[in-house]
Amino acid sequence: MINPLYIGPHKLKSNLLLAPMAGITDRPYRDICRSFGAGLTTAEMISSDVSLWGTQKSSSRLISKDETEPRCAQIVGIDPNSMAEAAKRCADQGIQIIDINLGCPAKKVCNKAAGSALLQYPDQVEAILTKVVSAVDIPVMVKIRTGWSNKNKNAVQIATIAEQSGVSALSIHGRTREEGFSGHAEYETIRLVKQQISIPVFANGDIKTIHDAEHILNYTKADGLLLGRITRGKPWIFSEINHYLTTKTVKKPLSSSKQIQTALSHIYTIHRHYNSALRVRMANKHIACYLNIMSTQHTISKDILTNIFTAKNSSQQLEKFSNALEALTDSPKTRDSVTKVVKL
Ligand SMILES: Cc1cc2nc3c(=O)[nH]c(=O)nc-3n(C[C@H](O)[C@H](O)[C@H](O)COP(=O)(O)O)c2cc1C
């Protein structure tokens, strides 16, 4: 049995959080992950430069008040004053938790010494966190990596600064910035961070199975986990891991028909969320993931795949996807003929 967890005043429904993923964790995806038991979801990162919030891209990332609580937004930037201003604006708009991004390795972000690049500058981290925490009455979280590089693994130092600055929780991806997404995440640094601070710590990186989840929680003694890529095409993983962690028994797999229902309703919600120029493109990312997951259970022919990704509008896309899902669940799986869907 795992203990209920609080971030500030907010009691989480589970200790499994959806990792923030720009371009993926939009409102439809957050809702679906919540419905399967994610204890907290974070909106896609937004710049601390509030003058950019009016762009179509940024405004589609803002959270509306009808979203499930607690509502969490992630801010990326370098300047303490603008980070604090952005946090205040978020709070005014009904955001209940702020997450500061010190983990993103993207060049676009790091060239401005934001995201994980800030790990090189502990004083700047302290200035940002102190300003943001004092600017808002809502809890502030921080997401970090283990350090900038293997030679400079300073996660313990950064985590200590975060706690001393009044941050309420910390999540940590077990890789350095230099490693990007290569190799495998390591959990020793996460364990050391957890030993050093007393605010809730969420471990992150390469958690792929219920057994990984159990092992990483036991090893690091983290309070919870952040799940990223494994949730793609398989948002029901939250209920499988939650069930295992609370009962120590393996949950019966979600039936094919429930998986199909989930996938179709997700795509339908994406179509309603985005304007007509974006709908098909945004949905294709998720269709590829669902098919990838289902290809481990069923045969998918190349023709089906080619056909789906030629859809020109949302109704064609939904129809093609629906036909494909129906066809593939009718066909028994023959390992050799399985086609792996586009690389994620
Ligand atoms: C497509 C993609 C987008 C991401 N965007 C963000 C982001 O905006 N902010 C952030 O803090 N981390 C971001 N991440 C990192 C994830 O939150 C997570 O730390 C990383 O994927 C490792 O966890 P995983 O192995 O469970 O996927 C992103 C990862 C991916 C794959």
mmCIF file of C-alpha atoms and ligand atoms in Angstrom:
data_model
loop_
_atom_site.group_PDB
_atom_site.id
_atom_site.type_symbol
_atom_site.label_atom_id
_atom_site.label_comp_id
_atom_site.label_asym_id
_atom_site.label_seq_id
_atom_site.Cartn_x
_atom_site.Cartn_y
_atom_site.Cartn_z
ATOM 1 C CA MET A 1 0.000 0.000 0.000
ATOM 2 C CA ILE A 2 1.413 3.401 -0.916
ATOM 3 C CA ASN A 3 0.670 6.518 1.134
ATOM 4 C CA PRO A 4 -1.561 9.274 -0.214
ATOM 5 C CA LEU A 5 0.518 12.151 -1.429
ATOM 6 C CA TYR A 6 0.044 15.912 -1.233
ATOM 7 C CA ILE A 7 1.491 18.684 -3.348
ATOM 8 C CA GLY A 8 0.803 21.710 -1.206
ATOM 9 C CA PRO A 9 -2.872 21.365 -0.223
ATOM 10 C CA HIS A 10 -3.698 19.054 -3.133
ATOM 11 C CA LYS A 11 -4.148 15.399 -2.323
ATOM 12 C CA LEU A 12 -3.298 13.314 -5.375
ATOM 13 C CA LYS A 13 -5.606 10.473 -6.393
ATOM 14 C CA SER A 14 -2.580 8.364 -7.198
ATOM 15 C CA ASN A 15 1.192 8.645 -6.990
ATOM 16 C CA LEU A 16 1.590 8.083 -10.727
ATOM 17 C CA LEU A 17 1.902 11.303 -12.675
ATOM 18 C CA LEU A 18 1.848 11.910 -16.397
ATOM 19 C CA ALA A 19 5.228 13.354 -17.431
ATOM 20 C CA PRO A 20 4.952 16.644 -19.319
ATOM 21 C CA MET A 21 5.537 16.083 -23.041
ATOM 22 C CA ALA A 22 5.359 19.050 -25.389
ATOM 23 C CA GLY A 23 3.247 18.258 -28.423
ATOM 24 C CA ILE A 24 1.666 15.270 -26.686
ATOM 25 C CA THR A 25 0.167 16.119 -23.313
ATOM 26 C CA ASP A 26 -2.591 18.330 -24.622
ATOM 27 C CA ARG A 27 -6.021 18.526 -23.005
ATOM 28 C CA PRO A 28 -7.443 15.396 -24.715
ATOM 29 C CA TYR A 29 -4.427 13.369 -23.651
ATOM 30 C CA ARG A 30 -4.440 14.670 -20.103
ATOM 31 C CA ASP A 31 -8.124 13.837 -19.746
ATOM 32 C CA ILE A 32 -7.629 10.319 -20.982
ATOM 33 C CA CYS A 33 -4.676 9.689 -18.673
ATOM 34 C CA ARG A 34 -6.638 11.059 -15.707
ATOM 35 C CA SER A 35 -9.528 8.752 -16.538
ATOM 36 C CA PHE A 36 -7.148 5.801 -16.172
ATOM 37 C CA GLY A 37 -5.772 7.022 -12.843
ATOM 38 C CA ALA A 38 -2.987 9.553 -13.431
ATOM 39 C CA GLY A 39 -2.750 11.474 -10.156
ATOM 40 C CA LEU A 40 -1.586 14.672 -11.826
ATOM 41 C CA THR A 41 -1.133 15.802 -15.391
ATOM 42 C CA THR A 42 0.844 18.826 -16.524
ATOM 43 C CA ALA A 43 0.019 20.957 -19.513
ATOM 44 C CA GLU A 44 2.572 21.376 -22.273
ATOM 45 C CA MET A 45 5.298 23.824 -21.339
ATOM 46 C CA ILE A 46 4.744 27.493 -21.964
ATOM 47 C CA SER A 47 7.315 30.233 -22.260
ATOM 48 C CA SER A 48 7.819 32.654 -19.374
ATOM 49 C CA ASP A 49 7.498 35.380 -22.009
ATOM 50 C CA VAL A 50 3.821 36.167 -21.576
ATOM 51 C CA SER A 51 3.813 38.275 -24.755
ATOM 52 C CA LEU A 52 3.931 34.947 -26.632
ATOM 53 C CA TRP A 53 0.827 33.572 -24.960
ATOM 54 C CA GLY A 54 -1.455 35.065 -27.574
ATOM 55 C CA THR A 55 -0.009 32.919 -30.378
ATOM 56 C CA GLN A 56 -2.196 30.093 -31.581
ATOM 57 C CA LYS A 57 0.309 27.506 -30.328
ATOM 58 C CA SER A 58 0.597 28.960 -26.833
ATOM 59 C CA SER A 59 -3.077 29.731 -26.385
ATOM 60 C CA SER A 60 -3.971 26.116 -27.238
ATOM 61 C CA ARG A 61 -1.658 25.152 -24.345
ATOM 62 C CA LEU A 62 -3.371 27.226 -21.672
ATOM 63 C CA ILE A 63 -5.513 25.296 -19.205
ATOM 64 C CA SER A 64 -9.183 26.047 -18.815
ATOM 65 C CA LYS A 65 -10.961 26.011 -15.463
ATOM 66 C CA ASP A 66 -13.153 23.051 -16.327
ATOM 67 C CA GLU A 67 -10.144 20.715 -16.330
ATOM 68 C CA THR A 68 -9.827 18.169 -13.498
ATOM 69 C CA GLU A 69 -8.072 19.507 -10.408
ATOM 70 C CA PRO A 70 -5.348 20.071 -9.507
ATOM 71 C CA ARG A 71 -4.474 21.902 -12.717
ATOM 72 C CA CYS A 72 -0.748 22.133 -13.342
ATOM 73 C CA ALA A 73 1.132 24.273 -15.871
ATOM 74 C CA GLN A 74 4.817 24.058 -16.749
ATOM 75 C CA ILE A 75 6.853 27.208 -17.367
ATOM 76 C CA VAL A 76 10.214 27.425 -19.100
ATOM 77 C CA GLY A 77 12.483 30.461 -19.069
ATOM 78 C CA ILE A 78 15.595 32.061 -17.599
ATOM 79 C CA ASP A 79 14.685 35.384 -16.129
ATOM 80 C CA PRO A 80 13.439 35.251 -12.511
ATOM 81 C CA ASN A 81 11.141 38.266 -12.925
ATOM 82 C CA SER A 82 9.441 37.018 -16.061
ATOM 83 C CA MET A 83 9.169 33.507 -14.610
ATOM 84 C CA ALA A 84 7.461 35.013 -11.555
ATOM 85 C CA GLU A 85 5.169 37.119 -13.737
ATOM 86 C CA ALA A 86 4.226 34.093 -15.824
ATOM 87 C CA ALA A 87 3.523 32.073 -12.670
ATOM 88 C CA LYS A 88 1.263 34.857 -11.350
ATOM 89 C CA ARG A 89 -0.658 34.977 -14.616
ATOM 90 C CA CYS A 90 -1.102 31.200 -14.485
ATOM 91 C CA ALA A 91 -2.409 31.392 -10.922
ATOM 92 C CA ASP A 92 -4.820 34.179 -11.938
ATOM 93 C CA GLN A 93 -6.126 31.929 -14.693
ATOM 94 C CA GLY A 94 -6.951 29.124 -12.278
ATOM 95 C CA ILE A 95 -3.759 27.068 -12.404
ATOM 96 C CA GLN A 96 -3.252 25.335 -9.046
ATOM 97 C CA ILE A 97 0.316 24.044 -9.332
ATOM 98 C CA ILE A 98 3.282 25.543 -11.205
ATOM 99 C CA ASP A 99 5.994 23.252 -12.557
ATOM 100 C CA ILE A 100 9.324 24.838 -13.434
ATOM 101 C CA ASN A 101 11.087 23.130 -16.309
ATOM 102 C CA LEU A 102 14.760 22.507 -15.525
ATOM 103 C CA GLY A 103 14.811 19.237 -17.426
ATOM 104 C CA CYS A 104 14.113 19.913 -21.061
ATOM 105 C CA PRO A 105 17.144 19.209 -23.263
ATOM 106 C CA ALA A 106 15.656 20.653 -26.476
ATOM 107 C CA LYS A 107 18.143 22.848 -28.347
ATOM 108 C CA LYS A 108 15.476 25.483 -28.869
ATOM 109 C CA VAL A 109 15.191 25.737 -25.087
ATOM 110 C CA CYS A 110 18.823 25.131 -24.090
ATOM 111 C CA ASN A 111 20.311 27.654 -26.495
ATOM 112 C CA LYS A 112 18.667 30.252 -24.322
ATOM 113 C CA ALA A 113 20.164 28.596 -21.209
ATOM 114 C CA ALA A 114 16.665 27.581 -20.144
ATOM 115 C CA GLY A 115 15.339 24.093 -19.311
ATOM 116 C CA SER A 116 18.115 21.680 -18.330
ATOM 117 C CA ALA A 117 20.816 24.223 -19.294
ATOM 118 C CA LEU A 118 19.991 26.041 -16.064
ATOM 119 C CA LEU A 119 21.354 23.076 -14.090
ATOM 120 C CA GLN A 120 24.796 24.543 -14.861
ATOM 121 C CA TYR A 121 23.907 27.703 -12.988
ATOM 122 C CA PRO A 122 22.729 26.865 -9.448
ATOM 123 C CA ASP A 123 22.637 30.557 -8.440
ATOM 124 C CA GLN A 124 20.285 31.333 -11.283
ATOM 125 C CA VAL A 125 18.116 28.351 -10.315
ATOM 126 C CA GLU A 126 17.922 29.670 -6.779
ATOM 127 C CA ALA A 127 17.005 33.165 -8.014
ATOM 128 C CA ILE A 128 14.240 31.799 -10.245
ATOM 129 C CA LEU A 129 12.745 29.443 -7.678
ATOM 130 C CA THR A 130 12.810 31.985 -4.865
ATOM 131 C CA LYS A 131 11.100 34.608 -7.025
ATOM 132 C CA VAL A 132 8.462 32.265 -8.360
ATOM 133 C CA VAL A 133 7.626 30.769 -4.967
ATOM 134 C CA SER A 134 7.221 34.193 -3.399
ATOM 135 C CA ALA A 135 5.147 35.500 -6.330
ATOM 136 C CA VAL A 136 2.311 32.982 -5.993
ATOM 137 C CA ASP A 137 0.171 31.381 -3.289
ATOM 138 C CA ILE A 138 0.053 28.052 -5.076
ATOM 139 C CA PRO A 139 2.581 25.211 -4.810
ATOM 140 C CA VAL A 140 5.584 25.230 -7.119
ATOM 141 C CA MET A 141 7.188 22.027 -8.384
ATOM 142 C CA VAL A 142 10.404 21.642 -10.305
ATOM 143 C CA LYS A 143 11.415 19.081 -12.916
ATOM 144 C CA ILE A 144 15.118 18.366 -13.250
ATOM 145 C CA ARG A 145 17.583 15.909 -14.750
ATOM 146 C CA THR A 146 20.470 14.326 -12.849
ATOM 147 C CA GLY A 147 22.771 17.126 -14.024
ATOM 148 C CA TRP A 148 24.184 18.807 -17.074
ATOM 149 C CA SER A 149 26.728 16.082 -17.858
ATOM 150 C CA ASN A 150 28.286 13.036 -16.229
ATOM 151 C CA LYS A 151 31.114 15.249 -15.002
ATOM 152 C CA ASN A 152 28.608 17.631 -13.509
ATOM 153 C CA LYS A 153 25.879 15.546 -11.892
ATOM 154 C CA ASN A 154 24.592 18.116 -9.469
ATOM 155 C CA ALA A 155 21.011 16.948 -8.938
ATOM 156 C CA VAL A 156 21.474 16.745 -5.162
ATOM 157 C CA GLN A 157 22.700 20.339 -5.036
ATOM 158 C CA ILE A 158 19.823 21.567 -7.232
ATOM 159 C CA ALA A 159 17.257 19.575 -5.246
ATOM 160 C CA THR A 160 18.546 21.072 -2.007
ATOM 161 C CA ILE A 161 18.295 24.557 -3.472
ATOM 162 C CA ALA A 162 14.751 23.774 -4.607
ATOM 163 C CA GLU A 163 13.672 22.640 -1.155
ATOM 164 C CA GLN A 164 15.306 25.625 0.529
ATOM 165 C CA SER A 165 13.617 27.961 -1.932
ATOM 166 C CA GLY A 166 10.195 26.709 -0.860
ATOM 167 C CA VAL A 167 9.459 24.336 -3.741
ATOM 168 C CA SER A 168 6.756 21.789 -2.816
ATOM 169 C CA ALA A 169 7.755 18.758 -4.911
ATOM 170 C CA LEU A 170 10.433 17.677 -7.344
ATOM 171 C CA SER A 171 10.489 15.261 -10.257
ATOM 172 C CA ILE A 172 13.710 13.941 -11.666
ATOM 173 C CA HIS A 173 14.535 12.199 -14.926
ATOM 174 C CA GLY A 174 17.452 9.796 -14.377
ATOM 175 C CA ARG A 175 19.605 11.127 -17.214
ATOM 176 C CA THR A 176 21.896 14.116 -17.657
ATOM 177 C CA ARG A 177 21.267 16.774 -20.289
ATOM 178 C CA GLU A 178 24.286 15.455 -22.214
ATOM 179 C CA GLU A 179 22.685 12.008 -22.424
ATOM 180 C CA GLY A 180 19.512 13.329 -24.053
ATOM 181 C CA PHE A 181 17.376 10.215 -24.352
ATOM 182 C CA SER A 182 20.257 7.811 -25.010
ATOM 183 C CA GLY A 183 21.180 4.749 -22.966
ATOM 184 C CA HIS A 184 19.095 3.931 -19.935
ATOM 185 C CA ALA A 185 18.016 6.138 -17.053
ATOM 186 C CA GLU A 186 19.878 5.536 -13.780
ATOM 187 C CA TYR A 187 18.161 5.630 -10.413
ATOM 188 C CA GLU A 188 21.093 5.946 -8.022
ATOM 189 C CA THR A 189 21.114 9.749 -8.296
ATOM 190 C CA ILE A 190 17.358 9.801 -7.708
ATOM 191 C CA ARG A 191 17.912 7.700 -4.582
ATOM 192 C CA LEU A 192 20.524 10.190 -3.339
ATOM 193 C CA VAL A 193 18.205 13.124 -4.018
ATOM 194 C CA LYS A 194 15.397 11.442 -2.111
ATOM 195 C CA GLN A 195 17.711 10.860 0.859
ATOM 196 C CA GLN A 196 18.674 14.510 0.881
ATOM 197 C CA ILE A 197 15.339 16.332 0.778
ATOM 198 C CA SER A 198 12.003 15.881 2.479
ATOM 199 C CA ILE A 199 9.579 17.291 -0.117
ATOM 200 C CA PRO A 200 7.898 14.653 -2.347
ATOM 201 C CA VAL A 201 10.173 13.259 -5.054
ATOM 202 C CA PHE A 202 8.909 11.677 -8.278
ATOM 203 C CA ALA A 203 11.253 9.344 -10.147
ATOM 204 C CA ASN A 204 11.216 9.370 -13.923
ATOM 205 C CA GLY A 205 12.849 7.661 -16.881
ATOM 206 C CA ASP A 206 12.319 4.387 -18.723
ATOM 207 C CA ILE A 207 9.572 3.046 -16.504
ATOM 208 C CA LYS A 208 8.014 0.512 -18.849
ATOM 209 C CA THR A 209 6.336 -2.193 -16.796
ATOM 210 C CA ILE A 210 4.604 -2.740 -13.493
ATOM 211 C CA HIS A 211 7.784 -4.416 -12.274
ATOM 212 C CA ASP A 212 9.957 -1.445 -13.272
ATOM 213 C CA ALA A 213 7.566 0.759 -11.315
ATOM 214 C CA GLU A 214 7.795 -1.393 -8.211
ATOM 215 C CA HIS A 215 11.556 -1.765 -8.445
ATOM 216 C CA ILE A 216 12.216 1.954 -8.964
ATOM 217 C CA LEU A 217 9.952 2.946 -6.085
ATOM 218 C CA ASN A 218 11.637 0.424 -3.803
ATOM 219 C CA TYR A 219 15.139 1.335 -4.883
ATOM 220 C CA THR A 220 14.880 5.106 -4.860
ATOM 221 C CA LYS A 221 12.266 5.333 -2.068
ATOM 222 C CA ALA A 222 10.683 8.037 -4.255
ATOM 223 C CA ASP A 223 7.165 9.074 -3.293
ATOM 224 C CA GLY A 224 5.776 8.526 -6.761
ATOM 225 C CA LEU A 225 6.591 8.122 -10.425
ATOM 226 C CA LEU A 226 6.315 10.181 -13.559
ATOM 227 C CA LEU A 227 5.361 8.181 -16.657
ATOM 228 C CA GLY A 228 6.124 9.540 -20.105
ATOM 229 C CA ARG A 229 6.628 7.621 -23.329
ATOM 230 C CA ILE A 230 5.219 4.343 -22.012
ATOM 231 C CA THR A 231 1.785 5.929 -21.773
ATOM 232 C CA ARG A 232 1.678 6.675 -25.487
ATOM 233 C CA GLY A 233 -0.867 4.455 -27.199
ATOM 234 C CA LYS A 234 -1.434 2.849 -23.816
ATOM 235 C CA PRO A 235 -2.921 5.367 -21.389
ATOM 236 C CA TRP A 236 -4.504 2.477 -19.450
ATOM 237 C CA ILE A 237 -0.991 1.692 -18.142
ATOM 238 C CA PHE A 238 -1.832 4.016 -15.229
ATOM 239 C CA SER A 239 -4.575 1.690 -14.026
ATOM 240 C CA GLU A 240 -2.376 -1.396 -14.496
ATOM 241 C CA ILE A 241 0.503 0.051 -12.462
ATOM 242 C CA ASN A 242 -1.757 1.599 -9.824
ATOM 243 C CA HIS A 243 -3.533 -1.715 -9.383
ATOM 244 C CA TYR A 244 -0.282 -3.610 -8.999
ATOM 245 C CA LEU A 245 1.240 -1.143 -6.555
ATOM 246 C CA THR A 246 -1.820 -1.130 -4.341
ATOM 247 C CA THR A 247 -2.815 -4.816 -4.484
ATOM 248 C CA LYS A 248 0.374 -6.641 -5.596
ATOM 249 C CA THR A 249 -1.762 -8.500 -8.122
ATOM 250 C CA VAL A 250 -1.698 -8.107 -11.882
ATOM 251 C CA LYS A 251 -4.804 -6.475 -13.312
ATOM 252 C CA LYS A 252 -6.657 -8.300 -16.084
ATOM 253 C CA PRO A 253 -5.561 -6.620 -19.336
ATOM 254 C CA LEU A 254 -7.959 -4.108 -20.837
ATOM 255 C CA SER A 255 -10.086 -5.947 -23.412
ATOM 256 C CA SER A 256 -9.471 -5.265 -27.108
ATOM 257 C CA SER A 257 -12.879 -3.656 -27.396
ATOM 258 C CA LYS A 258 -12.148 -1.263 -24.505
ATOM 259 C CA GLN A 259 -8.765 -0.423 -26.035
ATOM 260 C CA ILE A 260 -10.444 0.368 -29.344
ATOM 261 C CA GLN A 261 -13.121 2.424 -27.641
ATOM 262 C CA THR A 262 -10.426 4.399 -25.810
ATOM 263 C CA ALA A 263 -8.387 4.999 -28.948
ATOM 264 C CA LEU A 264 -11.368 6.111 -31.028
ATOM 265 C CA SER A 265 -12.779 8.408 -28.409
ATOM 266 C CA HIS A 266 -9.319 9.934 -27.926
ATOM 267 C CA ILE A 267 -9.016 10.672 -31.654
ATOM 268 C CA TYR A 268 -12.538 12.078 -31.709
ATOM 269 C CA THR A 269 -11.677 14.418 -28.817
ATOM 270 C CA ILE A 270 -8.515 15.579 -30.604
ATOM 271 C CA HIS A 271 -10.626 16.449 -33.633
ATOM 272 C CA ARG A 272 -12.872 18.583 -31.471
ATOM 273 C CA HIS A 273 -9.974 20.226 -29.618
ATOM 274 C CA TYR A 274 -7.905 21.471 -32.582
ATOM 275 C CA ASN A 275 -8.768 23.645 -35.548
ATOM 276 C CA SER A 276 -9.174 22.002 -38.929
ATOM 277 C CA ALA A 277 -5.592 22.779 -39.999
ATOM 278 C CA LEU A 278 -4.104 20.824 -37.086
ATOM 279 C CA ARG A 279 -6.581 18.044 -36.332
ATOM 280 C CA VAL A 280 -5.363 15.324 -38.665
ATOM 281 C CA ARG A 281 -1.679 15.925 -37.906
ATOM 282 C CA MET A 282 -2.161 15.905 -34.127
ATOM 283 C CA ALA A 283 -4.313 12.783 -34.292
ATOM 284 C CA ASN A 284 -1.813 10.939 -36.524
ATOM 285 C CA LYS A 285 0.801 11.049 -33.730
ATOM 286 C CA HIS A 286 -1.540 9.180 -31.427
ATOM 287 C CA ILE A 287 -2.925 6.832 -34.079
ATOM 288 C CA ALA A 288 0.641 5.683 -34.767
ATOM 289 C CA CYS A 289 1.105 4.960 -31.065
ATOM 290 C CA TYR A 290 -2.151 3.038 -30.664
ATOM 291 C CA LEU A 291 -1.332 0.932 -33.705
ATOM 292 C CA ASN A 292 2.144 0.309 -32.399
ATOM 293 C CA ILE A 293 0.732 -1.033 -29.151
ATOM 294 C CA MET A 294 -1.949 -3.067 -30.872
ATOM 295 C CA SER A 295 0.590 -4.514 -33.290
ATOM 296 C CA THR A 296 2.001 -6.427 -30.335
ATOM 297 C CA GLN A 297 -1.336 -8.201 -30.028
ATOM 298 C CA HIS A 298 -2.638 -8.311 -33.588
ATOM 299 C CA THR A 299 -1.491 -8.384 -37.167
ATOM 300 C CA ILE A 300 -1.376 -5.070 -39.007
ATOM 301 C CA SER A 301 -0.960 -5.152 -42.777
ATOM 302 C CA LYS A 302 1.054 -2.526 -44.641
ATOM 303 C CA ASP A 303 -2.013 -1.660 -46.713
ATOM 304 C CA ILE A 304 -3.969 -0.717 -43.622
ATOM 305 C CA LEU A 305 -1.169 1.543 -42.450
ATOM 306 C CA THR A 306 -0.658 3.270 -45.766
ATOM 307 C CA ASN A 307 -4.368 3.829 -46.014
ATOM 308 C CA ILE A 308 -4.767 5.423 -42.570
ATOM 309 C CA PHE A 309 -2.046 7.993 -43.013
ATOM 310 C CA THR A 310 -3.509 9.234 -46.291
ATOM 311 C CA ALA A 311 -6.666 10.592 -44.637
ATOM 312 C CA LYS A 312 -7.324 14.143 -45.793
ATOM 313 C CA ASN A 313 -9.772 15.269 -43.144
ATOM 314 C CA SER A 314 -10.881 14.281 -39.675
ATOM 315 C CA SER A 315 -13.968 12.291 -40.615
ATOM 316 C CA GLN A 316 -11.979 10.263 -43.171
ATOM 317 C CA GLN A 317 -9.278 9.733 -40.562
ATOM 318 C CA LEU A 318 -11.692 8.523 -37.913
ATOM 319 C CA GLU A 319 -13.388 6.175 -40.351
ATOM 320 C CA LYS A 320 -10.123 4.714 -41.626
ATOM 321 C CA PHE A 321 -8.787 4.285 -38.095
ATOM 322 C CA SER A 322 -11.994 2.658 -36.965
ATOM 323 C CA ASN A 323 -11.978 0.236 -39.928
ATOM 324 C CA ALA A 324 -8.340 -0.595 -39.306
ATOM 325 C CA LEU A 325 -8.920 -1.345 -35.638
ATOM 326 C CA GLU A 326 -11.869 -3.537 -36.493
ATOM 327 C CA ALA A 327 -9.926 -5.405 -39.166
ATOM 328 C CA LEU A 328 -6.904 -5.986 -37.039
ATOM 329 C CA THR A 329 -8.790 -7.348 -34.074
ATOM 330 C CA ASP A 330 -10.529 -9.797 -36.431
ATOM 331 C CA SER A 331 -7.187 -11.171 -37.564
ATOM 332 C CA PRO A 332 -5.228 -13.565 -35.347
ATOM 333 C CA LYS A 333 -1.716 -12.468 -34.614
ATOM 334 C CA THR A 334 1.028 -14.055 -36.678
ATOM 335 C CA ARG A 335 4.306 -12.814 -35.232
ATOM 336 C CA ASP A 336 6.280 -12.811 -38.487
ATOM 337 C CA SER A 337 3.813 -10.742 -40.413
ATOM 338 C CA VAL A 338 3.488 -8.005 -37.873
ATOM 339 C CA THR A 339 4.525 -4.661 -39.298
ATOM 340 C CA LYS A 340 5.928 -2.209 -36.832
ATOM 341 C CA VAL A 341 4.208 1.109 -37.255
ATOM 342 C CA VAL A 342 6.165 4.302 -37.899
ATOM 343 C CA LYS A 343 8.916 4.908 -35.408
ATOM 344 C CA LEU A 344 7.667 7.023 -32.501
HETATM 345 C C1 LIG B 1 7.931 14.126 -27.007
HETATM 346 C C2 LIG B 1 8.474 14.519 -25.665
HETATM 347 C C3 LIG B 1 8.263 15.809 -25.201
HETATM 348 C C4 LIG B 1 8.746 16.191 -23.936
HETATM 349 N N1 LIG B 1 8.484 17.457 -23.489
HETATM 350 C C5 LIG B 1 8.850 17.800 -22.236
HETATM 351 C C6 LIG B 1 8.498 19.082 -21.700
HETATM 352 O O1 LIG B 1 7.877 19.901 -22.368
HETATM 353 N N2 LIG B 1 8.865 19.368 -20.426
HETATM 354 C C7 LIG B 1 9.580 18.475 -19.657
HETATM 355 O O2 LIG B 1 9.883 18.779 -18.510
HETATM 356 N N3 LIG B 1 9.932 17.266 -20.139
HETATM 357 C C8 LIG B 1 9.567 16.914 -21.389
HETATM 358 N N4 LIG B 1 9.864 15.663 -21.863
HETATM 359 C C9 LIG B 1 10.578 14.713 -20.990
HETATM 360 C C10 LIG B 1 9.573 13.801 -20.258
HETATM 361 O O3 LIG B 1 8.767 14.529 -19.363
HETATM 362 C C11 LIG B 1 10.297 12.683 -19.474
HETATM 363 O O4 LIG B 1 11.142 13.284 -18.541
HETATM 364 C C12 LIG B 1 11.137 11.780 -20.389
HETATM 365 O O5 LIG B 1 10.398 11.394 -21.512
HETATM 366 C C13 LIG B 1 11.614 10.525 -19.636
HETATM 367 O O6 LIG B 1 10.535 9.784 -19.143
HETATM 368 P P1 LIG B 1 9.976 8.453 -19.892
HETATM 369 O O7 LIG B 1 11.133 7.512 -20.062
HETATM 370 O O8 LIG B 1 8.913 7.935 -18.979
HETATM 371 O O9 LIG B 1 9.454 8.901 -21.241
HETATM 372 C C14 LIG B 1 9.439 15.274 -23.127
HETATM 373 C C15 LIG B 1 9.638 13.976 -23.604
HETATM 374 C C16 LIG B 1 9.169 13.604 -24.841
HETATM 375 C C17 LIG B 1 9.388 12.177 -25.311
#
